[in-house]
PDB file of C-alpha atoms and ligand atoms in Angstrom:
ATOM      1  CA  UNK J   1     177.805 202.795 111.540  1.00 86.00           C
ATOM      2  CA  UNK J   2     177.539 198.981 111.817  1.00 94.00           C
ATOM      3  CA  UNK J   3     178.558 199.185 115.370  1.00 97.00           C
ATOM      4  CA  UNK J   4     175.260 201.029 116.194  1.00 98.00           C
ATOM      5  CA  UNK J   5     172.438 198.454 116.978  1.00 97.00           C
ATOM      6  CA  UNK J   6     168.928 199.823 117.547  1.00 97.00           C
ATOM      7  CA  UNK J   7     166.878 197.180 119.197  1.00 96.00           C
ATOM      8  CA  UNK J   8     163.276 197.201 117.977  1.00 94.00           C
ATOM      9  CA  UNK J   9     160.634 195.575 120.099  1.00 95.00           C
ATOM     10  CA  UNK J  10     157.012 196.687 120.588  1.00 97.00           C
ATOM     11  CA  UNK J  11     157.529 196.318 124.369  1.00 97.00           C
ATOM     12  CA  UNK J  12     160.481 198.647 124.229  1.00 97.00           C
ATOM     13  CA  UNK J  13     158.765 201.253 122.207  1.00 97.00           C
ATOM     14  CA  UNK J  14     155.709 201.170 124.285  1.00 98.00           C
ATOM     15  CA  UNK J  15     157.662 201.617 127.479  1.00 98.00           C
ATOM     16  CA  UNK J  16     160.020 204.404 125.926  1.00 98.00           C
ATOM     17  CA  UNK J  17     156.794 206.489 125.034  1.00 98.00           C
ATOM     18  CA  UNK J  18     155.634 206.468 128.792  1.00 98.00           C
ATOM     19  CA  UNK J  19     159.256 207.176 129.769  1.00 98.00           C
ATOM     20  CA  UNK J  20     159.563 210.247 127.692  1.00 98.00           C
ATOM     21  CA  UNK J  21     156.058 211.676 128.784  1.00 98.00           C
ATOM     22  CA  UNK J  22     157.003 214.613 131.286  1.00 97.00           C
ATOM     23  CA  UNK J  23     153.952 213.670 133.509  1.00 97.00           C
ATOM     24  CA  UNK J  24     155.559 210.237 134.046  1.00 98.00           C
ATOM     25  CA  UNK J  25     156.347 210.428 137.809  1.00 96.00           C
ATOM     26  CA  UNK J  26     159.958 209.287 139.250  1.00 96.00           C
ATOM     27  CA  UNK J  27     158.611 205.977 140.591  1.00 97.00           C
ATOM     28  CA  UNK J  28     157.293 204.929 137.212  1.00 98.00           C
ATOM     29  CA  UNK J  29     160.213 206.330 135.598  1.00 98.00           C
ATOM     30  CA  UNK J  30     162.623 204.225 137.551  1.00 98.00           C
ATOM     31  CA  UNK J  31     160.521 201.250 136.853  1.00 98.00           C
ATOM     32  CA  UNK J  32     160.523 201.879 133.164  1.00 98.00           C
ATOM     33  CA  UNK J  33     164.373 202.295 133.057  1.00 98.00           C
ATOM     34  CA  UNK J  34     164.686 199.048 134.922  1.00 98.00           C
ATOM     35  CA  UNK J  35     162.499 197.314 132.568  1.00 98.00           C
ATOM     36  CA  UNK J  36     163.888 198.597 129.264  1.00 98.00           C
ATOM     37  CA  UNK J  37     167.410 198.088 130.536  1.00 98.00           C
ATOM     38  CA  UNK J  38     166.553 194.292 131.333  1.00 97.00           C
ATOM     39  CA  UNK J  39     165.090 193.938 127.767  1.00 97.00           C
ATOM     40  CA  UNK J  40     168.244 195.779 126.205  1.00 96.00           C
ATOM     41  CA  UNK J  41     170.742 193.672 128.146  1.00 96.00           C
ATOM     42  CA  UNK J  42     168.822 190.443 126.829  1.00 94.00           C
ATOM     43  CA  UNK J  43     169.627 191.486 123.282  1.00 92.00           C
ATOM     44  CA  UNK J  44     173.029 192.989 123.976  1.00 93.00           C
ATOM     45  CA  UNK J  45     174.254 189.744 125.683  1.00 94.00           C
ATOM     46  CA  UNK J  46     173.519 187.411 122.674  1.00 93.00           C
ATOM     47  CA  UNK J  47     177.032 186.807 121.788  1.00 92.00           C
ATOM     48  CA  UNK J  48     178.711 186.377 125.230  1.00 94.00           C
ATOM     49  CA  UNK J  49     180.813 183.198 125.357  1.00 94.00           C
ATOM     50  CA  UNK J  50     179.657 179.985 126.927  1.00 96.00           C
ATOM     51  CA  UNK J  51     181.574 176.900 128.372  1.00 97.00           C
ATOM     52  CA  UNK J  52     180.387 173.509 128.712  1.00 97.00           C
ATOM     53  CA  UNK J  53     179.594 172.392 132.303  1.00 98.00           C
ATOM     54  CA  UNK J  54     178.510 169.114 133.949  1.00 98.00           C
ATOM     55  CA  UNK J  55     175.571 169.211 135.902  1.00 97.00           C
ATOM     56  CA  UNK J  56     173.634 166.826 138.066  1.00 98.00           C
ATOM     57  CA  UNK J  57     169.888 167.032 137.806  1.00 98.00           C
ATOM     58  CA  UNK J  58     167.648 165.173 140.486  1.00 98.00           C
ATOM     59  CA  UNK J  59     167.184 162.502 137.630  1.00 98.00           C
ATOM     60  CA  UNK J  60     170.484 162.171 135.698  1.00 98.00           C
ATOM     61  CA  UNK J  61     174.016 163.546 134.934  1.00 98.00           C
ATOM     62  CA  UNK J  62     174.042 165.704 131.897  1.00 98.00           C
ATOM     63  CA  UNK J  63     175.963 168.561 130.436  1.00 98.00           C
ATOM     64  CA  UNK J  64     174.989 172.182 130.007  1.00 98.00           C
ATOM     65  CA  UNK J  65     176.389 175.768 129.313  1.00 97.00           C
ATOM     66  CA  UNK J  66     177.247 178.522 131.286  1.00 96.00           C
ATOM     67  CA  UNK J  67     178.664 181.880 130.815  1.00 95.00           C
ATOM     68  CA  UNK J  68     182.329 181.783 130.387  1.00 93.00           C
ATOM     69  CA  UNK J  69     182.767 185.602 129.701  1.00 88.00           C
ATOM     70  CA  UNK J  70     183.512 187.470 132.949  1.00 95.00           C
ATOM     71  CA  UNK J  71     181.291 190.537 132.942  1.00 97.00           C
ATOM     72  CA  UNK J  72     182.133 194.120 134.334  1.00 98.00           C
ATOM     73  CA  UNK J  73     179.289 196.607 134.188  1.00 98.00           C
ATOM     74  CA  UNK J  74     180.389 200.275 134.026  1.00 98.00           C
ATOM     75  CA  UNK J  75     177.431 202.328 135.024  1.00 98.00           C
ATOM     76  CA  UNK J  76     178.353 206.108 134.244  1.00 97.00           C
ATOM     77  CA  UNK J  77     177.510 208.149 137.484  1.00 95.00           C
ATOM     78  CA  UNK J  78     174.919 208.966 138.079  1.00 92.00           C
ATOM     79  CA  UNK J  79     171.958 208.246 135.533  1.00 95.00           C
ATOM     80  CA  UNK J  80     173.257 204.733 134.839  1.00 97.00           C
ATOM     81  CA  UNK J  81     172.620 203.526 138.483  1.00 97.00           C
ATOM     82  CA  UNK J  82     169.063 203.304 137.675  1.00 97.00           C
ATOM     83  CA  UNK J  83     169.906 200.751 135.072  1.00 98.00           C
ATOM     84  CA  UNK J  84     172.136 198.741 137.434  1.00 97.00           C
ATOM     85  CA  UNK J  85     169.417 196.467 139.243  1.00 97.00           C
ATOM     86  CA  UNK J  86     168.415 195.199 135.761  1.00 97.00           C
ATOM     87  CA  UNK J  87     171.942 193.867 135.096  1.00 95.00           C
ATOM     88  CA  UNK J  88     172.012 192.209 138.346  1.00 95.00           C
ATOM     89  CA  UNK J  89     168.977 190.519 137.608  1.00 96.00           C
ATOM     90  CA  UNK J  90     170.160 188.961 134.419  1.00 96.00           C
ATOM     91  CA  UNK J  91     173.910 188.617 135.167  1.00 96.00           C
ATOM     92  CA  UNK J  92     174.040 188.288 139.164  1.00 95.00           C
ATOM     93  CA  UNK J  93     177.724 187.438 138.923  1.00 94.00           C
ATOM     94  CA  UNK J  94     178.818 190.539 137.146  1.00 96.00           C
ATOM     95  CA  UNK J  95     181.328 192.967 138.914  1.00 98.00           C
ATOM     96  CA  UNK J  96     180.739 196.608 138.805  1.00 98.00           C
ATOM     97  CA  UNK J  97     183.114 199.265 137.766  1.00 98.00           C
ATOM     98  CA  UNK J  98     182.009 202.735 138.382  1.00 98.00           C
ATOM     99  CA  UNK J  99     182.895 205.595 136.016  1.00 97.00           C
ATOM    100  CA  UNK J 100     182.198 209.085 137.201  1.00 96.00           C
ATOM    101  CA  UNK J 101     181.914 211.787 134.499  1.00 91.00           C
ATOM    102  CA  UNK J 102     180.160 215.142 135.005  1.00 84.00           C
ATOM    103  CA  UNK J 103     178.814 217.406 132.212  1.00 75.00           C
ATOM    104  CA  UNK J 104     180.439 220.963 132.510  1.00 79.00           C
ATOM    105  CA  UNK J 105     177.302 222.963 131.690  1.00 75.00           C
ATOM    106  CA  UNK J 106     179.208 225.617 129.889  1.00 78.00           C
ATOM    107  CA  UNK J 107     181.302 223.657 127.472  1.00 77.00           C
ATOM    108  CA  UNK J 108     178.998 220.752 127.477  1.00 69.00           C
ATOM    109  CA  UNK J 109     182.040 218.491 127.677  1.00 79.00           C
ATOM    110  CA  UNK J 110     182.304 215.543 130.005  1.00 80.00           C
ATOM    111  CA  UNK J 111     184.728 215.818 132.883  1.00 89.00           C
ATOM    112  CA  UNK J 112     186.281 212.641 134.499  1.00 92.00           C
ATOM    113  CA  UNK J 113     185.956 212.852 138.236  1.00 93.00           C
ATOM    114  CA  UNK J 114     185.929 208.999 139.729  1.00 95.00           C
ATOM    115  CA  UNK J 115     186.792 205.511 138.946  1.00 96.00           C
ATOM    116  CA  UNK J 116     186.586 202.241 140.906  1.00 97.00           C
ATOM    117  CA  UNK J 117     187.229 199.081 138.862  1.00 98.00           C
ATOM    118  CA  UNK J 118     187.464 195.417 140.129  1.00 98.00           C
ATOM    119  CA  UNK J 119     190.978 194.134 140.589  1.00 97.00           C
ATOM    120  CA  UNK J 120     190.572 191.639 137.630  1.00 97.00           C
ATOM    121  CA  UNK J 121     189.188 194.314 135.140  1.00 97.00           C
ATOM    122  CA  UNK J 122     191.485 193.420 132.314  1.00 96.00           C
ATOM    123  CA  UNK J 123     189.913 189.867 131.987  1.00 95.00           C
ATOM    124  CA  UNK J 124     186.516 191.014 131.878  1.00 96.00           C
ATOM    125  CA  UNK J 125     183.912 192.054 129.083  1.00 96.00           C
ATOM    126  CA  UNK J 126     183.081 195.574 129.943  1.00 97.00           C
ATOM    127  CA  UNK J 127     179.546 196.785 129.470  1.00 97.00           C
ATOM    128  CA  UNK J 128     179.148 200.610 129.946  1.00 98.00           C
ATOM    129  CA  UNK J 129     175.691 201.686 130.670  1.00 98.00           C
ATOM    130  CA  UNK J 130     174.471 205.128 130.285  1.00 98.00           C
ATOM    131  CA  UNK J 131     170.715 205.752 129.531  1.00 98.00           C
ATOM    132  CA  UNK J 132     171.431 208.977 127.374  1.00 97.00           C
ATOM    133  CA  UNK J 133     173.796 208.944 124.478  1.00 97.00           C
ATOM    134  CA  UNK J 134     174.024 212.665 123.671  1.00 95.00           C
ATOM    135  CA  UNK J 135     177.042 214.498 122.287  1.00 93.00           C
ATOM    136  CA  UNK J 136     179.094 211.195 122.592  1.00 95.00           C
ATOM    137  CA  UNK J 137     181.777 213.015 124.785  1.00 92.00           C
ATOM    138  CA  UNK J 138     181.093 210.846 127.783  1.00 94.00           C
ATOM    139  CA  UNK J 139     180.900 207.773 125.812  1.00 96.00           C
ATOM    140  CA  UNK J 140     184.287 208.465 124.092  1.00 96.00           C
ATOM    141  CA  UNK J 141     186.021 209.376 127.264  1.00 95.00           C
ATOM    142  CA  UNK J 142     184.712 206.337 129.173  1.00 97.00           C
ATOM    143  CA  UNK J 143     185.802 203.851 126.454  1.00 98.00           C
ATOM    144  CA  UNK J 144     189.155 205.635 126.230  1.00 97.00           C
ATOM    145  CA  UNK J 145     189.604 205.210 129.992  1.00 96.00           C
ATOM    146  CA  UNK J 146     188.895 201.529 129.766  1.00 98.00           C
ATOM    147  CA  UNK J 147     190.979 200.845 126.619  1.00 98.00           C
ATOM    148  CA  UNK J 148     194.077 202.824 128.135  1.00 97.00           C
ATOM    149  CA  UNK J 149     193.766 200.586 131.124  1.00 97.00           C
ATOM    150  CA  UNK J 150     193.895 197.471 128.890  1.00 97.00           C
ATOM    151  CA  UNK J 151     190.379 196.556 128.775  1.00 97.00           C
ATOM    152  CA  UNK J 152     189.814 194.649 125.236  1.00 95.00           C
ATOM    153  CA  UNK J 153     186.047 193.735 124.775  1.00 96.00           C
ATOM    154  CA  UNK J 154     183.755 196.542 125.496  1.00 97.00           C
ATOM    155  CA  UNK J 155     180.119 197.239 124.658  1.00 97.00           C
ATOM    156  CA  UNK J 156     177.891 200.111 125.482  1.00 98.00           C
ATOM    157  CA  UNK J 157     174.254 200.017 126.404  1.00 98.00           C
ATOM    158  CA  UNK J 158     172.186 203.140 126.313  1.00 98.00           C
ATOM    159  CA  UNK J 159     168.418 204.024 125.985  1.00 98.00           C
ATOM    160  CA  UNK J 160     168.111 207.239 123.934  1.00 98.00           C
ATOM    161  CA  UNK J 161     170.728 208.485 121.481  1.00 98.00           C
ATOM    162  CA  UNK J 162     171.369 211.257 119.260  1.00 98.00           C
ATOM    163  CA  UNK J 163     172.764 210.916 115.684  1.00 98.00           C
ATOM    164  CA  UNK J 164     175.462 213.511 116.164  1.00 97.00           C
ATOM    165  CA  UNK J 165     176.963 211.704 119.250  1.00 97.00           C
ATOM    166  CA  UNK J 166     176.766 208.202 117.735  1.00 98.00           C
ATOM    167  CA  UNK J 167     178.408 209.262 114.337  1.00 98.00           C
ATOM    168  CA  UNK J 168     181.297 211.057 116.174  1.00 97.00           C
ATOM    169  CA  UNK J 169     181.786 207.943 118.674  1.00 98.00           C
ATOM    170  CA  UNK J 170     181.487 205.389 115.618  1.00 98.00           C
ATOM    171  CA  UNK J 171     184.411 207.268 113.583  1.00 98.00           C
ATOM    172  CA  UNK J 172     186.860 206.978 116.840  1.00 98.00           C
ATOM    173  CA  UNK J 173     185.501 203.470 118.173  1.00 98.00           C
ATOM    174  CA  UNK J 174     184.081 201.467 115.232  1.00 98.00           C
ATOM    175  CA  UNK J 175     184.994 198.344 117.195  1.00 97.00           C
ATOM    176  CA  UNK J 176     182.505 199.215 120.066  1.00 98.00           C
ATOM    177  CA  UNK J 177     179.051 198.065 119.851  1.00 97.00           C
ATOM    178  CA  UNK J 178     176.510 200.498 121.055  1.00 98.00           C
ATOM    179  CA  UNK J 179     172.910 199.092 121.698  1.00 98.00           C
ATOM    180  CA  UNK J 180     170.126 201.667 121.864  1.00 98.00           C
ATOM    181  CA  UNK J 181     166.260 201.539 122.193  1.00 97.00           C
ATOM    182  CA  UNK J 182     165.786 204.791 120.294  1.00 98.00           C
ATOM    183  CA  UNK J 183     167.738 207.185 118.006  1.00 98.00           C
ATOM    184  CA  UNK J 184     166.118 210.591 118.197  1.00 98.00           C
ATOM    185  CA  UNK J 185     166.176 213.729 116.117  1.00 98.00           C
ATOM    186  CA  UNK J 186     169.385 215.577 117.426  1.00 98.00           C
ATOM    187  CA  UNK J 187     170.586 217.789 120.121  1.00 97.00           C
ATOM    188  CA  UNK J 188     169.309 221.332 121.065  1.00 96.00           C
ATOM    189  CA  UNK J 189     171.705 224.073 121.983  1.00 93.00           C
ATOM    190  CA  UNK J 190     172.030 222.927 125.606  1.00 90.00           C
ATOM    191  CA  UNK J 191     173.208 219.476 124.632  1.00 91.00           C
ATOM    192  CA  UNK J 192     169.921 217.825 125.295  1.00 95.00           C
ATOM    193  CA  UNK J 193     168.389 215.225 123.226  1.00 98.00           C
ATOM    194  CA  UNK J 194     165.412 216.120 121.229  1.00 98.00           C
ATOM    195  CA  UNK J 195     162.751 214.979 121.862  1.00 98.00           C
ATOM    196  CA  UNK J 196     164.612 212.886 124.325  1.00 98.00           C
ATOM    197  CA  UNK J 197     163.315 212.625 127.887  1.00 98.00           C
ATOM    198  CA  UNK J 198     164.911 215.643 129.619  1.00 97.00           C
ATOM    199  CA  UNK J 199     167.671 214.887 132.279  1.00 96.00           C
ATOM    200  CA  UNK J 200     167.682 211.291 132.964  1.00 97.00           C
ATOM    201  CA  UNK J 201     169.618 211.599 136.233  1.00 95.00           C
ATOM    202  CA  UNK J 202     167.108 214.174 137.521  1.00 96.00           C
ATOM    203  CA  UNK J 203     164.162 212.137 136.687  1.00 97.00           C
ATOM    204  CA  UNK J 204     165.559 208.907 138.184  1.00 97.00           C
ATOM    205  CA  UNK J 205     166.775 210.702 141.287  1.00 96.00           C
ATOM    206  CA  UNK J 206     163.775 213.155 141.562  1.00 95.00           C
ATOM    207  CA  UNK J 207     166.158 215.992 141.673  1.00 94.00           C
ATOM    208  CA  UNK J 208     164.471 218.180 138.827  1.00 84.00           C
ATOM    209  CA  UNK J 209     163.502 221.026 141.124  1.00 76.00           C
ATOM    210  CA  UNK J 210     166.405 221.050 143.721  1.00 68.00           C
TER     211      UNK J 210
HETATM  212  N1  URA T   1     171.783 213.756 129.399  1.00 53.31           N
HETATM  213  C1  URA T   1     170.346 213.761 129.850  1.00 53.31           C
HETATM  214  O1  URA T   1     170.190 213.219 130.923  1.00 53.31           O
HETATM  215  N2  URA T   1     169.641 214.069 128.846  1.00 53.31           N
HETATM  216  C2  URA T   1     169.806 214.548 127.635  1.00 53.31           C
HETATM  217  O2  URA T   1     169.012 214.724 126.775  1.00 53.31           O
HETATM  218  C3  URA T   1     171.256 214.543 127.381  1.00 53.31           C
HETATM  219  C4  URA T   1     172.063 213.952 128.231  1.00 53.31           C
END
């Protein structure tokens, strides 16, 4: 699975351990998702293309480099909304293409319900974000949706993944790199990642008890 890139960094490992803790409150949870996403995107954006530009500093004319890849960040609703601010901090010019998938609690399958892409989506590198990579169903459907629409360059950033989902995904889309901060033991019978961190959307939006 050479497309699966686990990012190892002491700061990420430290933050993930606090994130997993069931006693971490929603405020801190959101802060950690933001910080981890920032660090992950820093790594995942290493191979973005650059173009040479001319700049005039207060002292002299010179040349520099700026991103030539146009980016479309695709948060999968709803948990990935917690990762979006981190992307804007690093790539403020990114456009956002929302993808809505909802888990059917009986079949555990992802069901598509919404998409809103920028007009020039075909010219953009798509970076799909979703904090949990569980069964792989949502990830496969999201990539299929974008590929069917003609998006050529796609990356995926997640935070915690399960081996089953990653294996399934890699067999279908070996060309799509998936960046993760942790690969856990597996899935339980409800499709939750073990040990995981619970329902990421509920913890970001504080809807655990509602
Ligand atoms: N989605 C979550 O939010 N958590 C899991 O463990 C699996 C899917």
